[in-house]
XYZ file of C-alpha atoms in Angstrom:
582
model
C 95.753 113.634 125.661
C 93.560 111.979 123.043
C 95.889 113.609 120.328
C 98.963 112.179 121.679
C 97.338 109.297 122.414
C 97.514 108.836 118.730
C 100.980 109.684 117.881
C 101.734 107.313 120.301
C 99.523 104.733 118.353
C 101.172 105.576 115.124
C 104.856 105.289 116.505
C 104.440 101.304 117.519
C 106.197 100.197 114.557
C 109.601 101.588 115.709
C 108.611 101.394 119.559
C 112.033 98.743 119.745
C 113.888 101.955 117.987
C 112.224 104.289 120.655
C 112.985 102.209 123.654
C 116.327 101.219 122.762
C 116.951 104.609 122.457
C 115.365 105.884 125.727
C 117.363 102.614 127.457
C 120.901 104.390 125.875
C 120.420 107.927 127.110
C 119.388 106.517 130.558
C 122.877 104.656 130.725
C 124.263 107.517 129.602
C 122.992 110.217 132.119
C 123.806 107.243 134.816
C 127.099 107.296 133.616
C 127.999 110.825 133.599
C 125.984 111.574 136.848
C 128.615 108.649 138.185
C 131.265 109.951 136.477
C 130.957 113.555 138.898
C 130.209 111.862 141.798
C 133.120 109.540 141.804
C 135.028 112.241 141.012
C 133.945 114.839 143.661
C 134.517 111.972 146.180
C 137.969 110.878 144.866
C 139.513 113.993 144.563
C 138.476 114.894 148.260
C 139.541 111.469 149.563
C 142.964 111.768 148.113
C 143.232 115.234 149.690
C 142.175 114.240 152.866
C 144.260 111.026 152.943
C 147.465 113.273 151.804
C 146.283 115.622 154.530
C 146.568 112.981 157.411
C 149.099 110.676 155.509
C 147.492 107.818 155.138
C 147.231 105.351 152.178
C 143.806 104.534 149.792
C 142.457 102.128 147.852
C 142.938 104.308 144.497
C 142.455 101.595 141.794
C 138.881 101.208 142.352
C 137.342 104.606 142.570
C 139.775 105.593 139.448
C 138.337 102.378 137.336
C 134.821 103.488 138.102
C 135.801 106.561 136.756
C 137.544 105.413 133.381
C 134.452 103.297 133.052
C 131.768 106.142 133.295
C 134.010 107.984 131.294
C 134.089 105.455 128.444
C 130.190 104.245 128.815
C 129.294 108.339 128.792
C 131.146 109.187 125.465
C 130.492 105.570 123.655
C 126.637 105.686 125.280
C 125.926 109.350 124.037
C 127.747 108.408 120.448
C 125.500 105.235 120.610
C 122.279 106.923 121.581
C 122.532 109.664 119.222
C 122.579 106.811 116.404
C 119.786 105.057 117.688
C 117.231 108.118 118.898
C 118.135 109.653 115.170
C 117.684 106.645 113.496
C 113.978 106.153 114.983
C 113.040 110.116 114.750
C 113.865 109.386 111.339
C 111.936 105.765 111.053
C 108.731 107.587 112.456
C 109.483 110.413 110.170
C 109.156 107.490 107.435
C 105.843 106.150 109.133
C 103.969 109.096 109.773
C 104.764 110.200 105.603
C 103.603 106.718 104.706
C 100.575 106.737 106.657
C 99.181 110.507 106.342
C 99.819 109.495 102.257
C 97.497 106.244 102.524
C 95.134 107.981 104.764
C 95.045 111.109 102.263
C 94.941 109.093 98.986
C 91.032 107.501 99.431
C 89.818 111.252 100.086
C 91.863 112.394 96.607
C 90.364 114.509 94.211
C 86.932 115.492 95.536
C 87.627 114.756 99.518
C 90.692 117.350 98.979
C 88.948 120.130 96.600
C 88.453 122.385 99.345
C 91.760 122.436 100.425
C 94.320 124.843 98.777
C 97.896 123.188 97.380
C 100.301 125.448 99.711
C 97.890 124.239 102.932
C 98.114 120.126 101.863
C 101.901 120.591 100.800
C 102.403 122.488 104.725
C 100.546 119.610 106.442
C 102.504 116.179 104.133
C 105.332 118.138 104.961
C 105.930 120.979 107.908
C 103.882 119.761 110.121
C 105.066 115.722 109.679
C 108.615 116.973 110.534
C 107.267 119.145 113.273
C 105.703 116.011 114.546
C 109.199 114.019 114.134
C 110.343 116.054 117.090
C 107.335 114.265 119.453
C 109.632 111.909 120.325
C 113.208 113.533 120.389
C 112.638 116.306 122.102
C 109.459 115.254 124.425
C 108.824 111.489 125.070
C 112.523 110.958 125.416
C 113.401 113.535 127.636
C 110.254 112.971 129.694
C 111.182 108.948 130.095
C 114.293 109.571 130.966
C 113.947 112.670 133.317
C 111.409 110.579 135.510
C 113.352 107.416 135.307
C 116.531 108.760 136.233
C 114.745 110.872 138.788
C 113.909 108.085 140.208
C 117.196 106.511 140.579
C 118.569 109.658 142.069
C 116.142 109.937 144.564
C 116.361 106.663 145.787
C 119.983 107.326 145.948
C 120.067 110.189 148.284
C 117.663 108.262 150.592
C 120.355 106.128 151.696
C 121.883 109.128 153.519
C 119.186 111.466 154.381
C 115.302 111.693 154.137
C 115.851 115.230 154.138
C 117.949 115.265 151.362
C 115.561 113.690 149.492
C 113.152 116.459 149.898
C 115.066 118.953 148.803
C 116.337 117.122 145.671
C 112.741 116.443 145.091
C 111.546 119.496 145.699
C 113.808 121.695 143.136
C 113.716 118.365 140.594
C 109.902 118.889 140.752
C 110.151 122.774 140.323
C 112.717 122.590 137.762
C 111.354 119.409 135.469
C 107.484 120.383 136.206
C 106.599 123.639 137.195
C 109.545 125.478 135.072
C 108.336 123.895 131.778
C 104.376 124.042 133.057
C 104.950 127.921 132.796
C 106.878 128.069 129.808
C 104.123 126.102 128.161
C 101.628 128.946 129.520
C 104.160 131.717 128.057
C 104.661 130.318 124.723
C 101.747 128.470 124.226
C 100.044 131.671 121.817
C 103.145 132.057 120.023
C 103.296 128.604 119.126
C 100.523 127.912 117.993
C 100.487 131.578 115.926
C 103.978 129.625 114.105
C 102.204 127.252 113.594
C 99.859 129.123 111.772
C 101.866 131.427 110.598
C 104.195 128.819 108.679
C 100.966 127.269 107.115
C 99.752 130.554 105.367
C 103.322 131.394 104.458
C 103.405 128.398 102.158
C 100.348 128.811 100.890
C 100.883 132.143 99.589
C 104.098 131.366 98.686
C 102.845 128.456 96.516
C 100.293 130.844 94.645
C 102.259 133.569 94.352
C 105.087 131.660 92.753
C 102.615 129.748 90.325
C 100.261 132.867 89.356
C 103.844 134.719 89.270
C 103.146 136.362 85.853
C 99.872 137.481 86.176
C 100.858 139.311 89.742
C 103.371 141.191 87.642
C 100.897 141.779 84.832
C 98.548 143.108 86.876
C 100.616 145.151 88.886
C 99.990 143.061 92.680
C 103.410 141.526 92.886
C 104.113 144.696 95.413
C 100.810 144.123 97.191
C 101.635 140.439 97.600
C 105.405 140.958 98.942
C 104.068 143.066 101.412
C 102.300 140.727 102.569
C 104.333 138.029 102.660
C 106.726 140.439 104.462
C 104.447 140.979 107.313
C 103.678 137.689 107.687
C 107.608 137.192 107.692
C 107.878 139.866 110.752
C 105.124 138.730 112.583
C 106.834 134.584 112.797
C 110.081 136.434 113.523
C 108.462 138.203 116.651
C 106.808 135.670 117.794
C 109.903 133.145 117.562
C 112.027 135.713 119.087
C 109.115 135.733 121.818
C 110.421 132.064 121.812
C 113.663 131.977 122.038
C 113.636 134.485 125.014
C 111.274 132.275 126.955
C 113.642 129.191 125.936
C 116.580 131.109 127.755
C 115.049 132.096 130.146
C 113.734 128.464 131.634
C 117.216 127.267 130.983
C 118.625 129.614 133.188
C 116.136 128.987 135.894
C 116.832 124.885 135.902
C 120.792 126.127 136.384
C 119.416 128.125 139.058
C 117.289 125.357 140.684
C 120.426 123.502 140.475
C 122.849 125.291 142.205
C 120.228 126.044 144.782
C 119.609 122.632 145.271
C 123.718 122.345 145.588
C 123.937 124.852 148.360
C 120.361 123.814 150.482
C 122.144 120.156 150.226
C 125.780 121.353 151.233
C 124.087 123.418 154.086
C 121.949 120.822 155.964
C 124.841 117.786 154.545
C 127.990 120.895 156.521
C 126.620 119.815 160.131
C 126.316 115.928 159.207
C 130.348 115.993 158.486
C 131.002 118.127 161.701
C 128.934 115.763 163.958
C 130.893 112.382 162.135
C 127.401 111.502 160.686
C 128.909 111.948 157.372
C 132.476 111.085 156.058
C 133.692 114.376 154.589
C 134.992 113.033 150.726
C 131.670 112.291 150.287
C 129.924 116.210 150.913
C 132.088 117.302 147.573
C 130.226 113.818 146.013
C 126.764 115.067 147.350
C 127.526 118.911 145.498
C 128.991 117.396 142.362
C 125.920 114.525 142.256
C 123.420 117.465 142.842
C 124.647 119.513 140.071
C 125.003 116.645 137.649
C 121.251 114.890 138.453
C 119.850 118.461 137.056
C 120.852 117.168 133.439
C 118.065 114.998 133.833
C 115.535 117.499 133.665
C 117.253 120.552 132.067
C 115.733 119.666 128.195
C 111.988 119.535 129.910
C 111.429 122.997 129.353
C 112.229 123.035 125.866
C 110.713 120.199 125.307
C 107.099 121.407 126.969
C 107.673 124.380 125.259
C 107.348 123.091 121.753
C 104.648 121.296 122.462
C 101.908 123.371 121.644
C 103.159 123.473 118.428
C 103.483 119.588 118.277
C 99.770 119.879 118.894
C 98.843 122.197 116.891
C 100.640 120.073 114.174
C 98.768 116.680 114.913
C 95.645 118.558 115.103
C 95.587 119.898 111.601
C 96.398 116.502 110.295
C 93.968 114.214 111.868
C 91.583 117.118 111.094
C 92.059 115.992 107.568
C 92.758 112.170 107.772
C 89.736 112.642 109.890
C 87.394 113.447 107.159
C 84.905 110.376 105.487
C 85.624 109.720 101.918
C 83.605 110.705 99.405
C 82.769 107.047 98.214
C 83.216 103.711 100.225
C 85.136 100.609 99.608
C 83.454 97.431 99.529
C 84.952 95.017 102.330
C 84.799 92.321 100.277
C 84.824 92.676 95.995
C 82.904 91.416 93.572
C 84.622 89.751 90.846
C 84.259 91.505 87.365
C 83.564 88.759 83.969
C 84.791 89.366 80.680
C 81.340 91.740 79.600
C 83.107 94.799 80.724
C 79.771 96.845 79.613
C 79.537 100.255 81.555
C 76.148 101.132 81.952
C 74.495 104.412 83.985
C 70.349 104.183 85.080
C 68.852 107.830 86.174
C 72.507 108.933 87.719
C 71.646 112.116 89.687
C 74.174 113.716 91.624
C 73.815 117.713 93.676
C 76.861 119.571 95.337
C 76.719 120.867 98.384
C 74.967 124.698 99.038
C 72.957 124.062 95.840
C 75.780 123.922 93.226
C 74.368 122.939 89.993
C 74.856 118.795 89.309
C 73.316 116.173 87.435
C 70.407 114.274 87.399
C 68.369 111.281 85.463
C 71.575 110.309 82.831
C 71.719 107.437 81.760
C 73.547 105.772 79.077
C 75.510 102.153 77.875
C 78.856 102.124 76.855
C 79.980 98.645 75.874
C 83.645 97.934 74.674
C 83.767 98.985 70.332
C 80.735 101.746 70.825
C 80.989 105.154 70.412
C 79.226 107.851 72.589
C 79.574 111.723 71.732
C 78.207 113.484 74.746
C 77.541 117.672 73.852
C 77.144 120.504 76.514
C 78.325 123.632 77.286
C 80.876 124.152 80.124
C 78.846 123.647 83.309
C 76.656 121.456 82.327
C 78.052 118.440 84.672
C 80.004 116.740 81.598
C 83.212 116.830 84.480
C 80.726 115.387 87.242
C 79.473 112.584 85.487
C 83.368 111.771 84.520
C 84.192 111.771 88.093
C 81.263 109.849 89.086
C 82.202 107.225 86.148
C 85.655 107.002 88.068
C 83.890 106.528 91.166
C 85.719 109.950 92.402
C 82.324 110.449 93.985
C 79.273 108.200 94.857
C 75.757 109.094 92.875
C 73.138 110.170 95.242
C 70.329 108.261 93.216
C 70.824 106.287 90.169
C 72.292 102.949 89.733
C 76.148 103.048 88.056
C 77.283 99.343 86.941
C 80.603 97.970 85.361
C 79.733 94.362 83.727
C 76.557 94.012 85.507
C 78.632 94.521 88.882
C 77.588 97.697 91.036
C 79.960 100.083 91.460
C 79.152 99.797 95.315
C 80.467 96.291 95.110
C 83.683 97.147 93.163
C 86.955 98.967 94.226
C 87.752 102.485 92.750
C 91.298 101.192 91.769
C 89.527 97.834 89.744
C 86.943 100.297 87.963
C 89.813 102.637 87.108
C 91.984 100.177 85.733
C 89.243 99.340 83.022
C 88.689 103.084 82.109
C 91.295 105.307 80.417
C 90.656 108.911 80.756
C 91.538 112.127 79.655
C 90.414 114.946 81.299
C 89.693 118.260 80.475
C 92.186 119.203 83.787
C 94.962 116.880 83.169
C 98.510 117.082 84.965
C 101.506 117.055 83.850
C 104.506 116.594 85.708
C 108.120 118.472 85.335
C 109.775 115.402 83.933
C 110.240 114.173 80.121
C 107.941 113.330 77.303
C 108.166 109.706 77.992
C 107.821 109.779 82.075
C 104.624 111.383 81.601
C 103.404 108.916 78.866
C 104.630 105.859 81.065
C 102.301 106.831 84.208
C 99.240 105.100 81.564
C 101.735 101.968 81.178
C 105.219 101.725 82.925
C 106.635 98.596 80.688
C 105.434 100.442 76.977
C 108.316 100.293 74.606
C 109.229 102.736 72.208
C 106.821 101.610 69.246
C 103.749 101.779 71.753
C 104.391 105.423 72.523
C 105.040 106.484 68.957
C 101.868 105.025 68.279
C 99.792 106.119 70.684
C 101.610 109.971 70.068
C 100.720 109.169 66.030
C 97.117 108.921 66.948
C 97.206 112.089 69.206
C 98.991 113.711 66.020
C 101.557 114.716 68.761
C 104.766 112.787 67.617
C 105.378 114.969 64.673
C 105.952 117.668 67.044
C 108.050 115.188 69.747
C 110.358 114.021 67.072
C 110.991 117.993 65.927
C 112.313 118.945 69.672
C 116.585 117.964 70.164
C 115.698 115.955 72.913
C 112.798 113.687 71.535
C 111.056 112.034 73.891
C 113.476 113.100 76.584
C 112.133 116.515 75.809
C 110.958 118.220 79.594
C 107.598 119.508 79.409
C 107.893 122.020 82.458
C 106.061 123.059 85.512
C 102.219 121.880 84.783
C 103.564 121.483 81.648
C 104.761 124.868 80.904
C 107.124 124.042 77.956
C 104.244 123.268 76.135
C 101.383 124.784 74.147
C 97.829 124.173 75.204
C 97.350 121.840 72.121
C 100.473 120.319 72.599
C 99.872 119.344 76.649
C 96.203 118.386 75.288
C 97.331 115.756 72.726
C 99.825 114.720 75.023
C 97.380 113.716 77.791
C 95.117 112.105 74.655
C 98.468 109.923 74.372
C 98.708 108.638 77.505
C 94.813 107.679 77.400
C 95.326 105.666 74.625
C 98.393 104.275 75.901
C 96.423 102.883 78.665
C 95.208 99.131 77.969
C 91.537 100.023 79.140
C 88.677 98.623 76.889
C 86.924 101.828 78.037
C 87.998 105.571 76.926
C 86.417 108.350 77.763
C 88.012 111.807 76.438
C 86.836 115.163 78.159
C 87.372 118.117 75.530
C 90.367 116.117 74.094
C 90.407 119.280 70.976
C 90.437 121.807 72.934
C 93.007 124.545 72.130
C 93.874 122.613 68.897
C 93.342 124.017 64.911
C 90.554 122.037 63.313
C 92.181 120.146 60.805
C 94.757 118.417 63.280
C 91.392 118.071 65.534
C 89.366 115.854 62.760
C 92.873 114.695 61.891
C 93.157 112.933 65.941
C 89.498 111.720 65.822
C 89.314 109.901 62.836
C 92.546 108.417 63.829
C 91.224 107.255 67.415
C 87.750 106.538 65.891
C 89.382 104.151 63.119
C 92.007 102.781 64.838
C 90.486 101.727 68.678
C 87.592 100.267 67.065
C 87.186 97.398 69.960
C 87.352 100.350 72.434
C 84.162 101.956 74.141
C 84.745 106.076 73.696
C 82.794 108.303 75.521
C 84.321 111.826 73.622
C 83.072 114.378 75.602
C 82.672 117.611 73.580
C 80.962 121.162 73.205
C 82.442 121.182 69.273
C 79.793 119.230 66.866
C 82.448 118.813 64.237
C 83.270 115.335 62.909
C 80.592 113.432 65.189
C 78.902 111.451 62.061
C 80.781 108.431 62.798
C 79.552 107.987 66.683
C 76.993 105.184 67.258
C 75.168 107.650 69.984
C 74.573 111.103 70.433
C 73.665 112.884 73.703
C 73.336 116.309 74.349
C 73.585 118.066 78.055
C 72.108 120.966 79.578
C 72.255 122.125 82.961
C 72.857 118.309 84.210
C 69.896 116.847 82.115
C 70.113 114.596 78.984
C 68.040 116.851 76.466
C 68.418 115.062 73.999
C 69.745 111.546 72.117
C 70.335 109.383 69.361
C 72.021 108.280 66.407
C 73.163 111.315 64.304
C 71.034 110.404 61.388
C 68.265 110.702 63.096
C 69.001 113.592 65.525
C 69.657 115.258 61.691
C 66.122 114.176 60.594
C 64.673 115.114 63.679
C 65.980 118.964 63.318
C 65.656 119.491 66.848
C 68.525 121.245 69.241
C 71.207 118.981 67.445
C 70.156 120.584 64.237
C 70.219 124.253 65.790
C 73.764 123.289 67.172
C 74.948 122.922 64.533
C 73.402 125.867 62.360
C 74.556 128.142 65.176
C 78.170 126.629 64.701
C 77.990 127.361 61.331
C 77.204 130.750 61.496
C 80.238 131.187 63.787
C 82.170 130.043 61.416
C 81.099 131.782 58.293
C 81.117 135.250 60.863
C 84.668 134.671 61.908
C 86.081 134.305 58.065
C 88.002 137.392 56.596
């Protein structure tokens, strides 16, 4: 109940939608329930007054029925406009609202989650949940209000009748679906399931496609994919059949509810207790109440997978964030200095971290931080972008704490590129924009002149409409590198802090891009993040990481003087280089 207590919660918005909606549908099963009474009764009355020749009152009883007639196929045109439109308003909402609650958890609050599972939940099971109020809170609002009206109807002939309408109402609209809720309850929940994983694999298979067929496990996988295929198809057909079935018991507990009423109503006519037109109204209104109830079963049915649905997604908006908000923000002054006291950081199940860095980076200094991979370099990046909060330590942006600043203000003065940067299957120029929507042309030539990148931009037919692919596919890893170096520098940050930005790239065009970003940001703040010592005599600062510890620091001059593991760096980089020439 506490589950859709919530969906209920969420849906307030377009409650007006939902009860307009519910208000239609009403007026229309009134109007069609009318529509076979009247009928029933006027048809018999006309053959009884022909019978014993005697003349009726025909214009009423023949308006009522125009009238139902019109109201039932205007009403169900109506409603269908209105309960679609608001399926499709919460659709809207609950998208909206699983995106905001989803977006403070993003990246580390969602690393444990695989793409095909997030891309199921933002998707499958949001339009599994837009059936909550199609196919159950409408039919359950209306089935009990027009239940209601029925009842209350038949009391102003017979108590009796009453219980038997109630009784077969109450079998059909409660017990019928309580059982098919039992039956089916396994298999939807197993869809459920089963859907999730389906898109999952599907999403990996399709992106690690190549390897699968290198390595010979593209059979292996389709296999599985096919059993997974077979097992949803069984346990829909399992489904279906139930579905059936419960719709053919309501038309039973219909017609018996037709007959038990014509059988105890028979005697009424013979004894004059009941005018006779109106036992052929009492069938035809028995049969026709039954639409009431007869989309409950379907509509219990499916909700175990409704359920299932919500659960997994306030299982995840559920979670805490990784770092906190402040309520109220401190505002930042022009010293925009970002400075990092004994930072210390530790994953979870004793995954290696960092701990005691510390280091100033002030707008026009530049910071060369060295370390293998694994060392933490990508931590403390992520901790810089307040992606996660330092366990100890003290992390500041112009003498503000980062607990007293928003995420979105501290990443707004901080342009990154990082070593896992995405790129999206769009042009050259969409993916540059995301740094700065209003740059003109002349901004993103220059920022692609300093990533050495436009040379190669201006070579392709389509410039910078050029489409860089799937994760940028259409591109070398050089090429998506200096690309993603573009769109940091595009960024109007006074802070820049490149992770591996040479990576994958020849060493000329390498000292080539950092000389160029060196000598032409020079009132920028760079944090180049590197495990290649080449060209690093300009920095102001060197520090070198290992295993999540500062080792070592200072200008290069002196860390050349000093000869300590700067100095063996770089002899064991030479000797790589003199072993790998012909």
């Amino acid at each position: 109940m506490n589950v859709i207590w919530r969906l209920m919660l969420l849906m307030r918005p377009v409650l007006g939608w939902m009860l307009l909606g519910s208000l239609l549908s009403f007026i229309t099963l009134i109007a069609n329930v009318t529509l076979m009474a009247t009928s029933g009764w006027f048809i018999a009355a006309m053959a009884i007054a022909g019978v014993h020749g005697v003349t009726m009152n025909y214009f009423t009883p023949a308006a009522i029925i125009r009238f139902s007639a019109i109201v039932r196929t205007l009403g169900r045109y109506v409603e269908r406009l209105i309960t679609h439109n608001a399926t499709l308003r919460i659709l809207s909402q609950l998208r909206v609202w699983f995106y905001e609650q989803i977006e403070p958890l993003a990246p580390a609050g969602l690393e444990s989650f695989r793409s095909g599972d997030l891309l199921s939940r933002i998707r499958a099971d949001i339009d599994t949940l837009d059936q909550f109020y199609l196919r159950l809170l409408l039919p359950v609002v209306v089935a009990l209000s027009a239940s209601l009206v029925f009842l209350i109807f038949l009391a102003l002939f017979d108590p009796v009748l009453v219980i038997i309408e109630a009784s077969l109402l109450v079998t059909a609209g409660v017990g019928l679906p309580f059982i098919s809720n039992r039956l089916s309850s396994y298999s939807s929940h197993r869809i459920n399931q089963l859907n999730t994983n389906l898109r999952m694999h599907l999403v990996d298979d399709l992106q690690g496609m190549g390897e699968l067929i290198i390595d010979g496990a593209d059979k292996r996988h389709t296999s599985y994919l096919e059993d997974v295929s077979e097992e949803l198809t069984r346990h829909q057909k399992r489904i279906s059949q139930i579905n059936g079935l419960s719709q053919g018991m309501v038309g039973l507990c219909a017609n018996l509810a037709m007959w038990l009423i014509l059988i105890y109503a028979i005697p009424m006519v013979q004894q004059a207790e009941l005018p006779p037109a109106q036992l052929a109204m009492l069938a035809l209104f028995t049969l026709a109440s039954f639409e009431a109830i007869a989309p409950l079963p379907l509509a219990f049915q499916s909700l175990g997978e409704q359920l299932a649905a919500a659960k997994r997604i306030f299982n995840l908006v559920d979670r805490q964030p990784m770092v906190q908000e402040p309520i109220q923000e401190m505002p930042l002054t022009t010293d925009l200095t970002l400075n990092l006291f004994k930072i210390g950081y530790h994953y979870p199940q004793h995954q290696a971290g960092i701990d005691g860095i510390s280091l100033l980076l002030s707008p026009g200094k530049k910071i060369a931080l060295l370390g293998a991979s694994g060392c933490g370099k990508s931590t403390l990046v992520e901790l810089l972008l307040k992606f996660r909060s330092p366990e100890k330590g003290r992390l500041s942006l112009g003498g503000i704490r980062y607990e007293q600043l928003s995420g979105e203000t501290i990443r707004s003065h901080i342009s990154v590129s990082a070593q896992k940067t995405h790129l999206f299957n769009t042009t050259i120029r969409s993916n540059l924009l995301l740094a700065q929507p209003d740059a003109d042309q002349q901004q993103l030539e220059t920022a692609c002149r300093l990533a050495m990148i436009h040379d190669f931009i201006e070579a392709q037919p389509e410039g910078y409409e050029t489409v860089v692919g799937e994760l940028g596919v259409r591109l070398s890893l050089g090429q998506a590198r200096r690309l993603t170096v573009a769109r940091a520098l595009l960024k109007p940050a006074p802070l820049l802090i490149l992770d591996e930005p040479t990576e994958g790239i020849d060493n000329l065009t390498a000292q080539q891009m950092r000389d160029n970003i060196i000598q032409q940001c020079p009132e920028r703040g760079i944090l180049w993040i590197t495990h290649n010592l080449s060209g690093l005599e300009a920095m102001d600062e060197i520090l070198i990481m290992q295993k999540g510890y500062i080792v070592e620091r200072g200008k290069p001059a002196d860390l050349v003087t000093k000869g300590g593991l700067y100095m063996q760096m770089q002899d064991h980089q030479r000797s790589l280089a003199l072993s790998q020439k012909p």
